[in-house]
Coordinates of C-alpha atoms in Angstrom, one line a residue:
Chain I
M4 CA -20.3 -60.4 75.9
A5 CA -20.9 -61.0 72.3
S6 CA -24.2 -59.0 72.5
R7 CA -22.3 -56.1 74.1
M8 CA -19.8 -56.2 71.2
F9 CA -22.7 -56.1 68.7
N10 CA -24.5 -53.4 70.7
T11 CA -21.6 -51.0 70.6
P12 CA -22.0 -48.5 67.8
L13 CA -19.5 -48.3 65.0
T14 CA -18.9 -44.6 65.5
R15 CA -17.2 -43.4 68.6
T16 CA -19.3 -40.4 69.1
A17 CA -22.0 -40.3 71.8
P18 CA -25.6 -40.3 70.6
Q19 CA -26.7 -36.6 70.2
T20 CA -30.1 -35.0 70.4
L21 CA -31.5 -33.3 67.2
A22 CA -30.9 -29.8 68.6
A23 CA -27.3 -30.5 69.5
R24 CA -26.7 -32.0 66.1
A25 CA -28.2 -28.9 64.5
R26 CA -26.1 -26.6 66.5
T27 CA -22.9 -28.3 65.4
L28 CA -23.9 -28.2 61.8
L29 CA -24.9 -24.5 61.6
P30 CA -22.1 -22.0 62.3
T31 CA -22.7 -19.9 65.4
Q32 CA -23.9 -16.5 64.1
Y33 CA -24.8 -14.9 67.3
A34 CA -22.1 -12.2 66.9
N35 CA -23.0 -11.6 63.3
Y36 CA -26.8 -11.7 63.7
V37 CA -28.2 -9.1 61.2
T38 CA -31.3 -7.3 62.4
A39 CA -33.8 -5.7 60.1
S40 CA -32.7 -2.2 61.2
A41 CA -29.2 -3.0 60.3
V42 CA -30.3 -3.9 56.8
V43 CA -32.1 -0.5 56.6
M44 CA -29.0 1.3 57.9
A45 CA -26.8 -0.5 55.4
G46 CA -29.2 0.7 52.7
G47 CA -29.0 4.2 54.2
K48 CA -25.2 4.0 54.2
A49 CA -25.2 2.8 50.6
K50 CA -27.5 5.8 49.8
K51 CA -25.2 8.2 51.6
A52 CA -22.1 6.7 50.0
S53 CA -23.6 7.0 46.6
A54 CA -24.9 10.4 47.5
K55 CA -21.4 11.5 48.6
V56 CA -19.9 10.2 45.4
K57 CA -22.4 12.3 43.4
Q58 CA -21.8 15.3 45.6
Q59 CA -18.1 15.2 44.9
S60 CA -18.6 14.7 41.2
N61 CA -21.2 17.3 40.5
S62 CA -22.0 19.9 43.1
F63 CA -25.2 21.3 41.7
R64 CA -26.9 17.9 42.0
K65 CA -26.5 18.0 45.8
K66 CA -29.9 19.5 46.2
K67 CA -31.7 16.9 44.2
V68 CA -29.9 14.0 45.9
E69 CA -30.9 15.4 49.3
E70 CA -34.5 15.6 48.1
E71 CA -34.5 12.0 47.2
D72 CA -33.0 11.1 50.5
K73 CA -36.0 12.4 52.2
G74 CA -37.9 9.3 51.1
E75 CA -39.9 10.2 48.0
G76 CA -38.7 6.9 46.6
G77 CA -40.4 7.1 43.2
S78 CA -38.7 9.8 41.4
G79 CA -35.1 10.4 40.5
G80 CA -32.6 9.6 37.8
A81 CA -32.3 5.9 38.1
A82 CA -29.3 5.8 35.9
R83 CA -27.3 7.5 38.6
L84 CA -29.0 6.0 41.7
N85 CA -28.9 2.5 43.1
E86 CA -31.8 0.7 41.5
K87 CA -32.3 -1.5 44.5
Y88 CA -33.5 1.5 46.5
Y89 CA -34.9 3.9 43.9
K90 CA -37.5 3.2 41.2
A91 CA -37.0 4.8 37.8
P92 CA -39.1 7.9 37.3
T93 CA -42.4 7.0 35.6
P94 CA -42.5 9.2 32.5
V95 CA -45.8 10.9 32.4
K96 CA -47.7 11.0 29.1
V97 CA -48.2 14.6 28.2
E98 CA -49.3 16.3 25.0
E99 CA -46.9 18.6 23.2
F100 CA -46.8 22.3 23.7
L101 CA -47.4 23.7 20.2
P102 CA -48.5 27.1 19.0
S103 CA -52.0 25.6 18.5
T104 CA -52.1 24.7 22.2
A105 CA -51.2 28.1 23.5
T106 CA -54.8 29.2 24.1
K107 CA -57.0 30.1 27.0
E108 CA -58.7 26.7 26.8
H109 CA -55.4 24.9 27.6
V110 CA -54.7 27.0 30.7
G111 CA -53.9 24.6 33.6
Q112 CA -52.7 21.8 31.3
V113 CA -49.2 20.5 31.6
L114 CA -47.8 20.2 28.2
G115 CA -44.3 18.8 27.3
L116 CA -41.7 20.5 25.3
S117 CA -41.9 18.9 21.8
S118 CA -39.1 16.7 20.6
G119 CA -38.0 19.2 18.0
V120 CA -37.4 21.8 20.8
T121 CA -35.5 19.4 23.1
S122 CA -33.2 18.4 20.3
A123 CA -32.7 22.0 19.3
L124 CA -31.8 23.0 22.8
S125 CA -29.6 19.9 23.4
Q126 CA -26.4 22.0 23.1
I127 CA -27.9 24.8 25.2
A128 CA -28.4 24.0 28.9
Y129 CA -31.7 24.9 30.6
P130 CA -31.6 27.4 33.4
T131 CA -30.1 25.7 36.5
L132 CA -33.0 25.2 38.8
L133 CA -35.4 24.2 35.9
S134 CA -32.9 21.7 34.6
E135 CA -32.8 20.1 38.1
Q136 CA -36.6 19.7 38.0
F137 CA -36.5 18.3 34.4
D138 CA -33.9 15.7 35.6
L139 CA -36.3 14.8 38.4
I140 CA -39.5 14.5 36.4
K141 CA -39.3 13.2 32.9
P142 CA -40.2 14.4 30.2
A143 CA -39.6 18.1 30.4
A144 CA -43.0 19.7 30.8
L145 CA -44.4 23.1 31.9
V146 CA -47.9 24.2 32.7
V147 CA -49.7 26.6 30.4
R148 CA -50.6 29.7 32.5
E149 CA -52.9 32.6 31.7
K150 CA -49.9 34.9 31.7
T151 CA -48.1 32.6 29.3
V152 CA -51.0 32.9 26.8
D153 CA -50.9 36.8 27.2
L154 CA -47.1 36.8 26.7
L155 CA -47.3 34.6 23.6
E156 CA -50.1 36.8 22.1
K157 CA -47.8 39.8 22.6
I158 CA -44.9 38.0 21.0
D159 CA -47.0 36.9 18.0
A160 CA -48.2 40.4 17.6
S161 CA -44.5 41.5 17.4
M162 CA -43.8 39.3 14.4
K163 CA -44.0 42.1 11.9
T164 CA -42.7 44.9 14.0
P165 CA -39.1 46.0 14.7
S166 CA -37.5 44.6 17.8
A167 CA -36.9 48.0 19.3
D168 CA -40.7 48.3 19.9
N169 CA -40.9 44.9 21.6
R170 CA -38.4 44.8 24.5
I171 CA -40.0 43.0 27.3
V172 CA -38.5 42.1 30.7
L173 CA -40.1 39.4 32.9
T174 CA -40.1 40.3 36.5
G175 CA -41.5 38.6 39.6
E176 CA -40.6 37.2 42.9
S177 CA -38.2 34.3 43.3
G178 CA -39.6 31.1 42.0
A179 CA -42.5 32.7 40.3
G180 CA -41.8 31.1 36.9
K181 CA -39.9 33.7 34.9
S182 CA -37.4 31.3 33.4
A183 CA -40.1 28.8 32.8
M184 CA -42.2 31.3 30.9
L185 CA -39.2 32.4 28.9
L186 CA -38.5 28.7 28.0
Q187 CA -42.2 28.3 26.9
T188 CA -41.8 31.3 24.6
V189 CA -38.6 29.9 23.2
S190 CA -40.3 26.6 22.6
H191 CA -43.3 28.4 21.0
C192 CA -41.1 30.5 18.6
L193 CA -38.9 27.5 17.7
N194 CA -42.1 25.6 16.7
A195 CA -43.4 28.6 14.8
G196 CA -40.3 28.8 12.7
W197 CA -38.6 31.9 14.1
V198 CA -34.9 32.2 14.5
V199 CA -34.4 31.9 18.3
I200 CA -31.2 33.1 20.0
Y201 CA -31.5 31.7 23.6
I202 CA -29.1 32.7 26.4
P203 CA -30.2 30.7 29.5
K204 CA -27.3 31.8 31.7
A205 CA -26.2 35.3 31.0
S206 CA -24.3 35.3 34.3
K207 CA -21.7 33.0 32.8
W208 CA -20.8 35.7 30.3
M209 CA -20.0 38.1 33.0
N210 CA -18.5 36.1 35.9
S211 CA -15.0 35.8 34.5
S212 CA -15.3 32.1 33.6
F213 CA -14.2 32.6 29.9
A214 CA -10.9 33.9 28.7
Y215 CA -10.8 37.5 27.5
N216 CA -8.3 39.5 25.4
K217 CA -8.0 43.2 25.0
V218 CA -8.7 44.6 21.5
P219 CA -5.6 46.7 20.7
N220 CA -6.0 50.5 20.7
T221 CA -9.4 50.3 22.3
T222 CA -10.8 49.8 25.9
N223 CA -12.8 46.9 24.7
F224 CA -12.3 43.2 25.3
V225 CA -13.3 40.2 23.3
Q226 CA -14.1 36.6 24.6
P227 CA -13.1 34.3 21.8
L228 CA -14.1 30.9 23.3
L229 CA -17.5 32.2 24.5
A230 CA -18.2 33.7 21.1
S231 CA -17.2 30.4 19.5
T232 CA -19.4 28.2 21.7
F233 CA -22.3 30.7 21.4
A234 CA -22.1 30.5 17.6
G235 CA -22.3 26.7 17.9
Q236 CA -25.3 26.9 20.2
I237 CA -27.2 29.3 17.8
N238 CA -26.4 27.0 14.9
S239 CA -27.6 23.8 16.6
A240 CA -30.9 25.5 17.8
N241 CA -31.9 26.8 14.4
K242 CA -30.3 24.5 11.9
D243 CA -33.3 24.1 9.6
V244 CA -34.2 27.7 9.5
L245 CA -30.7 29.0 9.1
S246 CA -29.9 26.7 6.2
K247 CA -32.6 28.5 4.2
I248 CA -31.2 32.0 4.9
V249 CA -28.2 33.0 2.8
T250 CA -25.8 35.9 3.1
S251 CA -26.7 39.0 1.1
E252 CA -23.1 40.1 0.4
D253 CA -19.4 39.0 0.7
I254 CA -18.2 39.0 4.3
T255 CA -14.7 39.0 5.6
V256 CA -14.2 37.6 9.0
G257 CA -10.6 37.9 10.1
S258 CA -8.6 36.1 7.4
H259 CA -11.6 34.1 6.1
Q260 CA -13.8 35.1 3.2
I261 CA -17.5 34.2 3.1
E262 CA -19.0 34.5 -0.3
K263 CA -22.4 36.0 -1.0
G264 CA -25.1 33.4 -1.0
T265 CA -23.7 30.9 1.5
P266 CA -26.2 29.7 4.1
L267 CA -25.9 31.2 7.6
T268 CA -25.2 27.7 9.1
Q269 CA -21.9 27.7 7.2
L270 CA -21.1 31.2 8.5
L271 CA -21.7 30.1 12.1
E272 CA -19.6 26.9 11.5
T273 CA -16.7 29.2 10.6
G274 CA -17.1 30.9 13.9
V275 CA -17.1 27.6 15.8
K276 CA -14.0 26.4 14.0
Y277 CA -11.9 29.6 14.3
Q278 CA -12.2 31.1 17.7
V279 CA -10.4 34.3 16.7
A280 CA -13.0 35.1 14.1
A281 CA -16.0 34.1 16.2
Q282 CA -16.9 37.6 17.4
D283 CA -16.9 39.0 13.9
V284 CA -18.9 36.0 12.7
I285 CA -21.6 36.7 15.3
E286 CA -21.7 40.4 14.4
A287 CA -22.0 39.6 10.7
F288 CA -24.7 37.0 11.5
M289 CA -26.8 39.6 13.3
K290 CA -26.5 41.9 10.3
E291 CA -27.5 39.2 8.0
L292 CA -30.6 38.4 10.1
N293 CA -31.5 42.0 9.6
A294 CA -30.9 42.0 5.9
Q295 CA -33.8 39.5 5.3
K296 CA -37.4 40.3 6.1
E297 CA -39.3 37.0 6.0
I298 CA -38.2 35.3 9.2
P299 CA -38.6 37.0 12.6
T300 CA -36.0 36.7 15.3
L301 CA -36.5 36.2 19.0
I302 CA -33.6 37.1 21.4
A303 CA -34.4 35.4 24.7
I304 CA -32.0 36.2 27.6
D305 CA -32.3 34.8 31.1
E306 CA -30.5 36.4 34.1
V307 CA -30.6 39.7 32.3
N308 CA -29.8 41.6 35.5
T309 CA -26.1 40.6 35.0
F310 CA -26.1 42.9 31.9
F311 CA -26.8 45.9 34.0
R312 CA -24.1 45.7 36.7
P313 CA -20.3 45.6 36.6
T314 CA -18.8 42.3 35.6
E315 CA -16.3 40.2 37.4
Y316 CA -13.7 40.9 34.7
L317 CA -11.0 43.4 35.4
S318 CA -9.5 46.1 33.1
Q319 CA -5.8 46.5 32.9
D320 CA -6.0 49.0 35.8
A321 CA -7.7 46.3 38.0
K322 CA -11.0 48.0 37.8
P323 CA -14.2 46.0 37.2
L324 CA -15.3 46.1 33.5
D325 CA -18.8 47.1 32.5
P326 CA -20.7 44.8 30.2
E327 CA -20.5 47.4 27.4
Q328 CA -16.7 47.0 27.4
L329 CA -17.0 43.3 26.4
K330 CA -17.9 43.0 22.8
L331 CA -20.3 40.1 22.8
P332 CA -22.4 41.4 25.8
K333 CA -22.4 44.8 24.2
L334 CA -23.8 43.4 20.9
F335 CA -26.8 42.1 22.8
L336 CA -27.0 45.1 25.1
N337 CA -27.6 47.2 22.0
Y338 CA -30.6 45.0 21.1
I339 CA -32.0 45.0 24.7
S340 CA -31.7 48.8 24.9
G341 CA -33.1 49.4 21.5
K342 CA -29.9 51.1 20.1
N343 CA -29.9 48.4 17.4
S344 CA -33.0 46.9 16.1
L345 CA -34.0 43.8 14.2
N346 CA -36.5 44.4 11.3
H347 CA -38.9 41.8 12.7
G348 CA -38.7 40.3 16.1
A349 CA -38.7 40.8 19.8
V350 CA -36.2 40.9 22.7
L351 CA -37.5 39.0 25.7
S352 CA -35.5 38.9 28.9
A353 CA -36.0 37.5 32.4
T354 CA -34.4 38.6 35.6
S355 CA -33.1 36.0 38.0
D356 CA -33.3 36.1 41.8
S357 CA -31.3 32.9 42.3
L358 CA -28.1 34.9 42.1
L359 CA -28.6 37.3 44.9
A360 CA -25.2 39.0 44.6
Q361 CA -25.9 39.7 40.9
K362 CA -29.0 41.8 41.3
S363 CA -29.1 45.1 39.4
E364 CA -30.6 48.0 41.3
V365 CA -30.4 50.2 38.2
L366 CA -32.6 47.8 36.3
E367 CA -35.1 47.3 39.1
V368 CA -35.5 51.0 39.6
A369 CA -35.9 51.5 35.8
L370 CA -38.6 48.9 35.6
G371 CA -40.4 50.1 38.6
V372 CA -39.8 47.0 40.7
K373 CA -38.0 48.9 43.4
S374 CA -38.2 52.5 44.5
V375 CA -35.3 54.3 46.0
S376 CA -34.6 57.8 47.2
P377 CA -34.6 60.3 44.3
Y378 CA -31.2 61.6 45.6
K379 CA -29.6 58.2 45.0
S380 CA -27.2 58.4 42.1
F381 CA -26.7 55.5 39.7
S382 CA -23.8 54.6 37.5
Q383 CA -24.0 56.9 34.6
T384 CA -22.5 54.2 32.3
I385 CA -25.2 51.6 33.1
A386 CA -28.3 53.7 33.6
P387 CA -28.7 54.8 29.9
W388 CA -29.0 51.2 28.8
T389 CA -32.2 50.6 30.8
Q390 CA -34.5 53.1 29.0
G391 CA -37.6 52.0 27.2
L392 CA -38.0 48.5 28.7
T393 CA -41.5 47.1 29.1
R394 CA -42.1 45.3 32.4
F395 CA -44.2 42.0 32.4
E396 CA -45.0 40.8 35.9
V397 CA -45.1 37.0 36.4
P398 CA -47.4 36.3 39.3
N399 CA -47.8 33.1 41.4
Y400 CA -50.0 30.2 40.4
T401 CA -53.8 30.7 40.2
T402 CA -55.8 27.8 41.6
E403 CA -56.6 26.4 38.2
E404 CA -52.9 26.3 37.2
A405 CA -51.8 24.9 40.5
K406 CA -54.4 22.1 40.2
G407 CA -53.1 21.1 36.8
I408 CA -49.6 20.9 38.1
F409 CA -50.7 19.1 41.2
D410 CA -52.3 16.3 39.1
Y411 CA -49.1 16.2 37.0
Y412 CA -47.0 15.7 40.1
K413 CA -49.2 13.0 41.3
K414 CA -48.9 11.1 38.0
A415 CA -45.1 11.6 38.1
N416 CA -44.9 10.1 41.6
V417 CA -43.5 13.2 43.1
F418 CA -45.7 12.4 46.1
F419 CA -47.6 9.3 47.1
D420 CA -50.4 10.6 49.3
A421 CA -53.9 10.4 47.9
A422 CA -54.5 13.5 45.7
S423 CA -57.4 15.2 47.6
E424 CA -58.8 18.7 47.6
S425 CA -57.8 19.3 51.2
L426 CA -54.2 18.2 50.5
F427 CA -54.0 20.5 47.5
M428 CA -55.4 23.4 49.4
S429 CA -53.0 22.9 52.3
K430 CA -50.0 22.9 49.9
F431 CA -51.3 25.8 47.9
I432 CA -51.9 28.0 50.9
T433 CA -48.6 27.2 52.7
S434 CA -46.7 28.0 49.5
N435 CA -48.9 31.0 48.6
G436 CA -49.0 29.6 45.1
N437 CA -45.3 30.3 44.5
P438 CA -44.4 27.6 41.9
R439 CA -41.0 26.7 43.4
K440 CA -42.4 26.5 46.9
F441 CA -45.4 24.5 45.7
F442 CA -43.0 22.0 44.2
T443 CA -40.9 21.6 47.3
S444 CA -44.0 21.3 49.4
C445 CA -45.2 18.5 47.2
A446 CA -41.8 16.8 46.9
K447 CA -40.7 17.1 50.5
G448 CA -44.1 16.9 52.1
I449 CA -43.4 20.1 54.1
Chain Q
M153 CA 3.5 21.6 37.5
L154 CA 4.7 24.9 36.2
H155 CA 8.2 25.8 37.5
L156 CA 8.5 29.6 37.6
L157 CA 11.3 31.7 39.2
G158 CA 12.2 29.0 41.7
V159 CA 8.6 28.1 42.7
N160 CA 6.5 25.1 41.7
L161 CA 2.9 26.1 40.7
P162 CA 0.5 23.1 40.6
D163 CA -1.4 22.7 37.4
Q164 CA -4.9 22.4 38.8
K165 CA -4.6 25.5 41.0
L166 CA -6.3 28.7 39.9
V167 CA -3.7 31.3 38.8
Q168 CA -5.3 33.8 41.2
Y169 CA -4.5 31.5 44.2
A170 CA -1.2 30.1 42.8
L171 CA 0.6 33.5 42.5
P172 CA 0.5 34.1 46.3
L173 CA 2.8 31.0 46.6
F174 CA 5.6 33.5 45.7
Y175 CA 7.2 35.2 48.6
G176 CA 6.1 38.9 48.2
I177 CA 2.8 38.3 46.4
G178 CA -0.5 38.3 48.3
Q179 CA -4.1 38.3 47.2
K180 CA -4.2 41.9 46.1
T181 CA -1.0 41.9 44.0
S182 CA -2.1 38.6 42.5
L183 CA -5.4 40.2 41.2
K184 CA -3.4 43.1 39.9
V185 CA -1.1 40.8 38.0
L186 CA -4.1 39.0 36.5
A187 CA -5.7 42.2 35.5
S188 CA -2.6 43.6 33.8
L189 CA -2.2 40.4 31.8
S190 CA -6.0 40.0 31.1
I191 CA -6.2 36.5 32.6
H192 CA -9.7 35.6 33.7
K193 CA -10.2 34.7 37.4
S194 CA -11.2 31.1 36.8
C195 CA -8.1 30.4 34.7
K196 CA -6.0 27.5 35.9
I197 CA -2.2 27.2 35.6
A198 CA -2.7 24.4 33.0
D199 CA -4.9 26.8 30.9
L200 CA -2.2 29.4 30.5
S201 CA -0.7 29.6 27.0
E202 CA 3.0 29.7 26.2
P203 CA 3.1 33.5 25.5
Q204 CA 1.0 34.1 28.6
V205 CA 3.5 32.2 30.7
N206 CA 6.3 34.2 29.2
Q207 CA 4.5 37.5 29.9
L208 CA 3.9 36.3 33.5
S209 CA 7.5 35.4 34.1
S210 CA 8.8 38.7 32.7
L211 CA 6.3 40.7 34.8
L212 CA 7.2 38.7 38.0
S213 CA 11.0 39.1 37.4
D214 CA 10.4 42.9 37.3
M215 CA 8.7 42.8 40.7
K216 CA 10.6 42.5 44.0
I217 CA 9.8 39.0 45.2
E218 CA 11.5 35.9 46.7
S219 CA 15.2 36.3 47.4
D220 CA 15.4 40.0 46.4
L221 CA 12.7 40.8 48.9
R222 CA 14.2 38.7 51.6
K223 CA 17.6 40.4 51.1
E224 CA 16.0 43.8 51.3
I225 CA 14.2 43.0 54.6
R226 CA 17.4 41.5 56.1
A227 CA 19.4 44.5 55.0
N228 CA 16.9 46.9 56.6
I229 CA 17.2 45.1 60.0
M230 CA 21.0 44.7 59.8
H231 CA 21.2 48.5 59.2
H232 CA 19.5 49.1 62.6
R233 CA 21.9 46.6 64.2
S234 CA 25.0 48.1 62.7
I235 CA 24.2 51.6 63.8
G236 CA 23.5 50.3 67.3
S237 CA 20.0 51.7 67.5
Y238 CA 17.3 50.6 70.0
V239 CA 15.4 48.9 67.2
G240 CA 18.5 46.8 66.3
R241 CA 19.1 45.8 69.9
R242 CA 15.5 44.6 70.3
H243 CA 15.7 42.5 67.1
A244 CA 18.9 40.9 68.4
M245 CA 17.3 40.2 71.8
G246 CA 14.2 38.8 70.1
L247 CA 11.9 41.2 72.0
P248 CA 9.1 43.6 70.8
V249 CA 10.5 46.4 68.7
R250 CA 7.7 48.9 68.5
G251 CA 7.4 49.8 72.2
Q252 CA 4.9 47.1 73.2
N253 CA 4.7 45.9 76.8
T254 CA 6.8 43.0 77.8
R255 CA 5.5 42.4 81.3
N256 CA 3.0 40.0 79.7
N257 CA 2.2 39.0 76.1
A258 CA 5.3 39.3 74.0
K259 CA 5.0 35.8 72.7
T260 CA 5.0 36.6 69.0
A261 CA 8.0 38.8 69.3
R262 CA 9.9 36.2 71.3
R263 CA 9.1 33.6 68.7
L264 CA 9.7 35.5 65.5
N265 CA 11.9 38.6 66.1
G266 CA 15.5 38.2 65.4
R267 CA 15.3 35.4 62.8
W268 CA 16.6 37.8 60.2
L269 CA 19.7 38.4 62.2
K270 CA 20.3 34.7 63.0
S271 CA 20.3 33.7 59.4
E272 CA 22.6 36.6 58.7
K273 CA 25.0 35.4 61.4
R274 CA 24.8 31.8 60.1
E275 CA 25.8 33.0 56.7
Y276 CA 28.9 34.9 57.7
S277 CA 30.0 33.0 60.8
S278 CA 32.2 29.9 60.7
S279 CA 30.7 26.4 60.3
T280 CA 31.1 25.4 64.0
R281 CA 29.2 27.4 66.5
S282 CA 31.5 29.1 69.0
A283 CA 31.0 28.3 72.7
I284 CA 32.1 31.7 73.7
P285 CA 29.2 34.2 73.1
A286 CA 30.0 36.7 70.4
P287 CA 31.1 40.1 71.7
D288 CA 27.9 41.9 70.6
S289 CA 25.4 39.3 71.9
P290 CA 23.1 40.3 74.7
F291 CA 24.7 38.0 77.3
A292 CA 28.3 39.0 76.4
S293 CA 28.6 41.1 79.6
F294 CA 27.4 38.2 81.7
F295 CA 29.4 35.4 80.3
N296 CA 32.6 37.3 79.7
R297 CA 32.8 38.5 83.3
S298 CA 35.8 37.4 85.2
W299 CA 34.0 37.6 88.5
F300 CA 30.8 36.1 89.9

């Protein structure tokens, strides 16, 4: 009896096997068992949730987020995307695109926009689709093409000639690189010390997104806020150059007096400060640029087809306004058409196919891009502005240029396959060398 | 929220799409109003300046909208009723007015016609609804019969 007493255990519980003890200690998770696929799905949902948030906040980024969803992995703005799932874009080391590097030897090299240029263009947005690419692959870089070198030679030759003799329009199929070539010219001229007036989205001037007021006793309208922001953009792009040019006479803009000898930066700042006077400030500014003969001017306009078709604004009779009835577009229409001319400089424009509804048939016929029946009548108010424009065709990539950009995409982790000759040829042929299609074929693996 | 002539216009709405909230202004008249006041199409109600709001309200008060328009429509239909025309009778019965077939498909007319007269009656009749049908109602001859 005593032995039985000593043999009974102190605890009341029955002796358990190891497995049974383990089961009691660990909580039963059978219902909440997480599979590997569930983790991936959760990651996908997080991606989609973050993507949805981005879509709601900024609609033009939708395309880019969808591209990244397709599984590139390596590229993308890491500041916006979940770092758990997206690596930051590896900035590629590129040399700078300078006037010295715009030669035939450098054709096929991808050169980055110099820091001076990017800071000058900080207040001016890049063209829409180009800016999406620059957000994707850092730093902003463009390939030097044969046609770029030809164009830059033409622009350099125009340095001492009036702008009415140098009115070039870049044409080409959609995605051929017109805006990119315009941007390269802008960068080249900024580095060379020209005064550059760059308008990346002329459609915004005409699509009724800025307030407009009628000028009393005329049929013209003025856009004060647009003129004011534009003056600020010119000022920020050319600060150093403009601080050296001074006004040649006393100027009265509205109720403000600008004395003779003030630097043009101050003139433009008056326009930024006082919206009402901004239009007169810009007109006076263009006159002052003409008054001096040392520094040439480049007027670079993208989406120029919106200058040659009715705008979205309405007159007081509810009829669409022509661009010549808006004072700021008319000012530049005079320079594009040669009615006004700068002493030294060029007017370079590029058409845009990304806005299909904004194509200008008048311009295309005048440039010889499109041929229509000779019996077709065109608007007599718009057709006269298209005389005397020189057409500069922007073709698709040559093999050399495409190879250069292909190596650049590989370094920037746009795609992860081994960069072989056969892969390059398949992408080049399927996209027919079209730069935009080549990029999507590299990025999306199509 | 801009309160104009009895209608609340939300601040974040484009002026082009806020003006049709007025009874009597549709898409076309809205664009005409914007054009005459030189307001750009992407202007929101919150972006309108004080003088622009005053111009807008003076222009709208000159137009026939809201209660003025409703009175005119009601008056036109009451006129038909008072002269005892076919059009008036059809409005009162809530049936198609313009000679449509009623064998099938008169649903919209049955639902919508006659609402101008009902509201007219409600305004001028006494507060309690009379159980006896009014003498000029369509069923007067049925309910007021002394024989069955």
